[in-house]
Amino acid sequence: QFVNDFSWYLRNLLIAKTADDPVAVLEFSADNMALLVSEAKAIDEEVIIRYIRNLLELSNRIRYASQKRLLGEVELVKMCRPESEETREALYDRVRVLEQKLENGEFRAAPRAEGVEEGSAGEGTERTSEPHILARPLSEDIRKIAEAWNNIIKSMPLIIKNSLITAVPSVGDQDRLKLVFDNDFDMDVVKQRGDELKKALAELTQKDIDIEYVYTDKKSLKETFDISKIAKGVPIEYT
């Protein structure tokens, strides 16, 4: 019963968050409606949807479980800790939490070990400043896109944002923006909504940017040069 009640509460919360006129849909008193709208403002729409999906799955599994309370408690813990899941919604929630921490300055650089100079590779550490080798300099448009890539993703609607975040932005032939995926579903989602992405790129560069979509395996994806690293100060060399 608790799972059903909580699911309905989240459903009402989602309506209060997204409906143009939630009062016309939900039969609540003025005080309760004001409280619900206030609570809806404090949580992202994507998080509510993830919670509802988790509870719907829990509702199906709990019917035949002998330890219903234990199963419910475990699922509630997972809902509060998106890092314990690998779904697209949980990934978005994890990114959202990280962005909030970055904005609040909660991350600080780890102290260097004594006797290890900055930029040197000590025992047990990896060098992260290896330059990337490119055949030619990047065009001004590609550089603009590279530096603004995270903001471009944030500006996209949810349905494309969750798929676009899995792509590695790179540069293709004739200075095209090349998006490399290791998941054909995500690639198809972005291609189908490509006009929205091209619109955002045009607003940034004042040009019509061609996009090349590439599907590859996980190993090749890791070896693809990520142009968004330019904004992170990764050095580049040209042949």
PDB file of C-alpha atoms in Angstrom, residues 2-131:
ATOM      1  CA  PHE A   2       2.870   2.359   0.792  1.00  0.00           C
ATOM      2  CA  VAL A   3       4.365   1.793  -2.679  1.00  0.00           C
ATOM      3  CA  ASN A   4       1.037   2.592  -4.349  1.00  0.00           C
ATOM      4  CA  ASP A   5       0.476   5.694  -2.225  1.00  0.00           C
ATOM      5  CA  PHE A   6       4.003   6.951  -2.856  1.00  0.00           C
ATOM      6  CA  SER A   7       3.609   6.351  -6.602  1.00  0.00           C
ATOM      7  CA  TRP A   8       0.412   8.414  -6.667  1.00  0.00           C
ATOM      8  CA  TYR A   9       2.084  11.179  -4.689  1.00  0.00           C
ATOM      9  CA  LEU A  10       4.910  11.298  -7.250  1.00  0.00           C
ATOM     10  CA  ARG A  11       2.359  11.276 -10.065  1.00  0.00           C
ATOM     11  CA  ASN A  12       0.663  14.308  -8.514  1.00  0.00           C
ATOM     12  CA  LEU A  13       4.058  15.931  -8.025  1.00  0.00           C
ATOM     13  CA  LEU A  14       4.865  15.420 -11.721  1.00  0.00           C
ATOM     14  CA  ILE A  15       1.543  16.963 -12.772  1.00  0.00           C
ATOM     15  CA  ALA A  16       2.149  19.937 -10.502  1.00  0.00           C
ATOM     16  CA  LYS A  17       5.606  20.281 -12.067  1.00  0.00           C
ATOM     17  CA  THR A  18       4.635  20.021 -15.733  1.00  0.00           C
ATOM     18  CA  ALA A  19       0.953  20.906 -16.190  1.00  0.00           C
ATOM     19  CA  ASP A  20       0.024  24.416 -17.301  1.00  0.00           C
ATOM     20  CA  ASP A  21      -2.939  24.371 -14.917  1.00  0.00           C
ATOM     21  CA  PRO A  22      -2.466  21.644 -12.280  1.00  0.00           C
ATOM     22  CA  VAL A  23      -5.484  22.940 -10.307  1.00  0.00           C
ATOM     23  CA  ALA A  24      -7.763  21.812 -13.149  1.00  0.00           C
ATOM     24  CA  VAL A  25      -6.298  18.285 -13.047  1.00  0.00           C
ATOM     25  CA  LEU A  26      -5.785  17.681  -9.331  1.00  0.00           C
ATOM     26  CA  GLU A  27      -8.681  17.964  -6.890  1.00  0.00           C
ATOM     27  CA  PHE A  28      -6.785  19.449  -3.974  1.00  0.00           C
ATOM     28  CA  SER A  29      -7.630  22.198  -1.540  1.00  0.00           C
ATOM     29  CA  ALA A  30      -5.887  25.536  -2.099  1.00  0.00           C
ATOM     30  CA  ASP A  31      -3.492  24.946   0.822  1.00  0.00           C
ATOM     31  CA  ASN A  32      -2.577  21.425  -0.267  1.00  0.00           C
ATOM     32  CA  MET A  33      -2.126  22.546  -3.880  1.00  0.00           C
ATOM     33  CA  ALA A  34       0.184  25.364  -2.810  1.00  0.00           C
ATOM     34  CA  LEU A  35       2.228  22.884  -0.755  1.00  0.00           C
ATOM     35  CA  LEU A  36       2.417  20.397  -3.656  1.00  0.00           C
ATOM     36  CA  VAL A  37       3.529  23.087  -6.136  1.00  0.00           C
ATOM     37  CA  SER A  38       6.172  24.243  -3.660  1.00  0.00           C
ATOM     38  CA  GLU A  39       7.498  20.684  -3.293  1.00  0.00           C
ATOM     39  CA  ALA A  40       7.468  20.201  -7.085  1.00  0.00           C
ATOM     40  CA  LYS A  41       9.731  23.225  -7.538  1.00  0.00           C
ATOM     41  CA  ALA A  42      12.348  21.647  -5.290  1.00  0.00           C
ATOM     42  CA  ILE A  43      12.895  18.547  -7.461  1.00  0.00           C
ATOM     43  CA  ASP A  44      13.790  17.994 -11.122  1.00  0.00           C
ATOM     44  CA  GLU A  45      11.261  16.471 -13.502  1.00  0.00           C
ATOM     45  CA  GLU A  46      13.757  13.765 -14.545  1.00  0.00           C
ATOM     46  CA  VAL A  47      14.233  12.678 -10.927  1.00  0.00           C
ATOM     47  CA  ILE A  48      10.476  12.323 -10.398  1.00  0.00           C
ATOM     48  CA  ILE A  49      10.214  10.177 -13.543  1.00  0.00           C
ATOM     49  CA  ARG A  50      13.070   7.937 -12.319  1.00  0.00           C
ATOM     50  CA  TYR A  51      11.365   7.474  -8.954  1.00  0.00           C
ATOM     51  CA  ILE A  52       8.062   6.567 -10.605  1.00  0.00           C
ATOM     52  CA  ARG A  53       9.696   3.995 -12.869  1.00  0.00           C
ATOM     53  CA  ASN A  54      11.521   2.426  -9.932  1.00  0.00           C
ATOM     54  CA  LEU A  55       8.317   2.194  -7.905  1.00  0.00           C
ATOM     55  CA  LEU A  56       6.374   0.668 -10.813  1.00  0.00           C
ATOM     56  CA  GLU A  57       9.032  -2.032 -11.158  1.00  0.00           C
ATOM     57  CA  LEU A  58       9.004  -2.535  -7.385  1.00  0.00           C
ATOM     58  CA  SER A  59       5.226  -2.865  -7.392  1.00  0.00           C
ATOM     59  CA  ASN A  60       5.450  -5.749  -9.887  1.00  0.00           C
ATOM     60  CA  ARG A  61       8.232  -7.541  -7.998  1.00  0.00           C
ATOM     61  CA  ILE A  62       6.845  -7.088  -4.514  1.00  0.00           C
ATOM     62  CA  ARG A  63       3.666  -9.058  -5.226  1.00  0.00           C
ATOM     63  CA  TYR A  64       5.485 -12.372  -5.186  1.00  0.00           C
ATOM     64  CA  ALA A  65       8.254 -11.525  -2.702  1.00  0.00           C
ATOM     65  CA  SER A  66       8.303 -13.220   0.697  1.00  0.00           C
ATOM     66  CA  GLN A  67      10.282 -10.326   2.229  1.00  0.00           C
ATOM     67  CA  LYS A  68       8.199  -7.404   0.976  1.00  0.00           C
ATOM     68  CA  ARG A  69       9.448  -4.900   3.543  1.00  0.00           C
ATOM     69  CA  LEU A  70      13.092  -5.726   2.899  1.00  0.00           C
ATOM     70  CA  LEU A  71      12.638  -5.457  -0.875  1.00  0.00           C
ATOM     71  CA  GLY A  72      10.920  -2.104  -0.471  1.00  0.00           C
ATOM     72  CA  GLU A  73      13.627  -0.718   1.811  1.00  0.00           C
ATOM     73  CA  VAL A  74      16.385  -1.752  -0.598  1.00  0.00           C
ATOM     74  CA  GLU A  75      14.611  -0.063  -3.511  1.00  0.00           C
ATOM     75  CA  LEU A  76      14.159   3.152  -1.529  1.00  0.00           C
ATOM     76  CA  VAL A  77      17.884   3.199  -0.768  1.00  0.00           C
ATOM     77  CA  LYS A  78      18.649   2.756  -4.499  1.00  0.00           C
ATOM     78  CA  MET A  79      16.322   5.632  -5.327  1.00  0.00           C
ATOM     79  CA  CYS A  80      18.278   7.877  -2.959  1.00  0.00           C
ATOM     80  CA  ARG A  81      21.628   6.737  -4.371  1.00  0.00           C
ATOM     81  CA  PRO A  82      21.609   6.999  -8.201  1.00  0.00           C
ATOM     82  CA  GLU A  83      25.234   5.813  -8.295  1.00  0.00           C
ATOM     83  CA  SER A  84      23.935   2.322  -7.452  1.00  0.00           C
ATOM     84  CA  GLU A  85      22.051   2.151 -10.771  1.00  0.00           C
ATOM     85  CA  GLU A  86      23.155   2.134 -14.410  1.00  0.00           C
ATOM     86  CA  THR A  87      19.968   3.376 -16.071  1.00  0.00           C
ATOM     87  CA  ARG A  88      19.950   6.494 -18.235  1.00  0.00           C
ATOM     88  CA  GLU A  89      17.769   8.331 -15.712  1.00  0.00           C
ATOM     89  CA  ALA A  90      20.156   7.478 -12.871  1.00  0.00           C
ATOM     90  CA  LEU A  91      23.098   8.672 -14.972  1.00  0.00           C
ATOM     91  CA  TYR A  92      21.362  12.005 -15.524  1.00  0.00           C
ATOM     92  CA  ASP A  93      20.693  12.290 -11.786  1.00  0.00           C
ATOM     93  CA  ARG A  94      24.351  11.612 -11.011  1.00  0.00           C
ATOM     94  CA  VAL A  95      25.448  14.289 -13.482  1.00  0.00           C
ATOM     95  CA  ARG A  96      22.957  16.716 -11.931  1.00  0.00           C
ATOM     96  CA  VAL A  97      24.348  16.088  -8.444  1.00  0.00           C
ATOM     97  CA  LEU A  98      27.928  16.545  -9.681  1.00  0.00           C
ATOM     98  CA  GLU A  99      27.008  19.808 -11.403  1.00  0.00           C
ATOM     99  CA  GLN A 100      25.459  21.106  -8.189  1.00  0.00           C
ATOM    100  CA  LYS A 101      28.599  20.235  -6.253  1.00  0.00           C
ATOM    101  CA  LEU A 102      30.763  21.972  -8.845  1.00  0.00           C
ATOM    102  CA  GLU A 103      28.607  25.092  -8.693  1.00  0.00           C
ATOM    103  CA  ASN A 104      28.823  25.081  -4.900  1.00  0.00           C
ATOM    104  CA  GLY A 105      32.599  24.620  -4.968  1.00  0.00           C
ATOM    105  CA  GLU A 106      32.467  21.331  -3.057  1.00  0.00           C
ATOM    106  CA  PHE A 107      35.311  19.787  -5.095  1.00  0.00           C
ATOM    107  CA  ARG A 108      38.893  20.622  -4.282  1.00  0.00           C
ATOM    108  CA  ALA A 109      42.084  19.406  -5.899  1.00  0.00           C
ATOM    109  CA  ALA A 110      43.684  16.477  -4.138  1.00  0.00           C
ATOM    110  CA  PRO A 111      46.990  17.347  -2.448  1.00  0.00           C
ATOM    111  CA  ARG A 112      50.118  16.213  -4.304  1.00  0.00           C
ATOM    112  CA  ALA A 113      52.318  13.662  -2.680  1.00  0.00           C
ATOM    113  CA  GLU A 114      55.444  15.112  -1.073  1.00  0.00           C
ATOM    114  CA  GLY A 115      58.432  15.057  -3.397  1.00  0.00           C
ATOM    115  CA  VAL A 116      56.343  14.659  -6.544  1.00  0.00           C
ATOM    116  CA  GLU A 117      56.552  17.633  -8.870  1.00  0.00           C
ATOM    117  CA  GLU A 118      53.537  18.921 -10.720  1.00  0.00           C
ATOM    118  CA  GLY A 119      53.282  17.343 -14.171  1.00  0.00           C
ATOM    119  CA  SER A 120      55.634  14.458 -13.280  1.00  0.00           C
ATOM    120  CA  ALA A 121      54.480  10.874 -13.163  1.00  0.00           C
ATOM    121  CA  GLY A 122      55.220   9.247  -9.847  1.00  0.00           C
ATOM    122  CA  GLU A 123      54.774   5.630  -8.970  1.00  0.00           C
ATOM    123  CA  GLY A 124      51.155   4.526  -9.190  1.00  0.00           C
ATOM    124  CA  THR A 125      50.009   7.687 -11.007  1.00  0.00           C
ATOM    125  CA  GLU A 126      49.109   8.215 -14.642  1.00  0.00           C
ATOM    126  CA  ARG A 127      50.179  11.116 -16.798  1.00  0.00           C
ATOM    127  CA  THR A 128      47.101  13.027 -17.834  1.00  0.00           C
ATOM    128  CA  SER A 129      48.813  15.739 -19.889  1.00  0.00           C
ATOM    129  CA  GLU A 130      49.811  13.619 -22.901  1.00  0.00           C
ATOM    130  CA  PRO A 131      49.166  15.782 -25.997  1.00  0.00           C
TER     131      PRO A 131
END
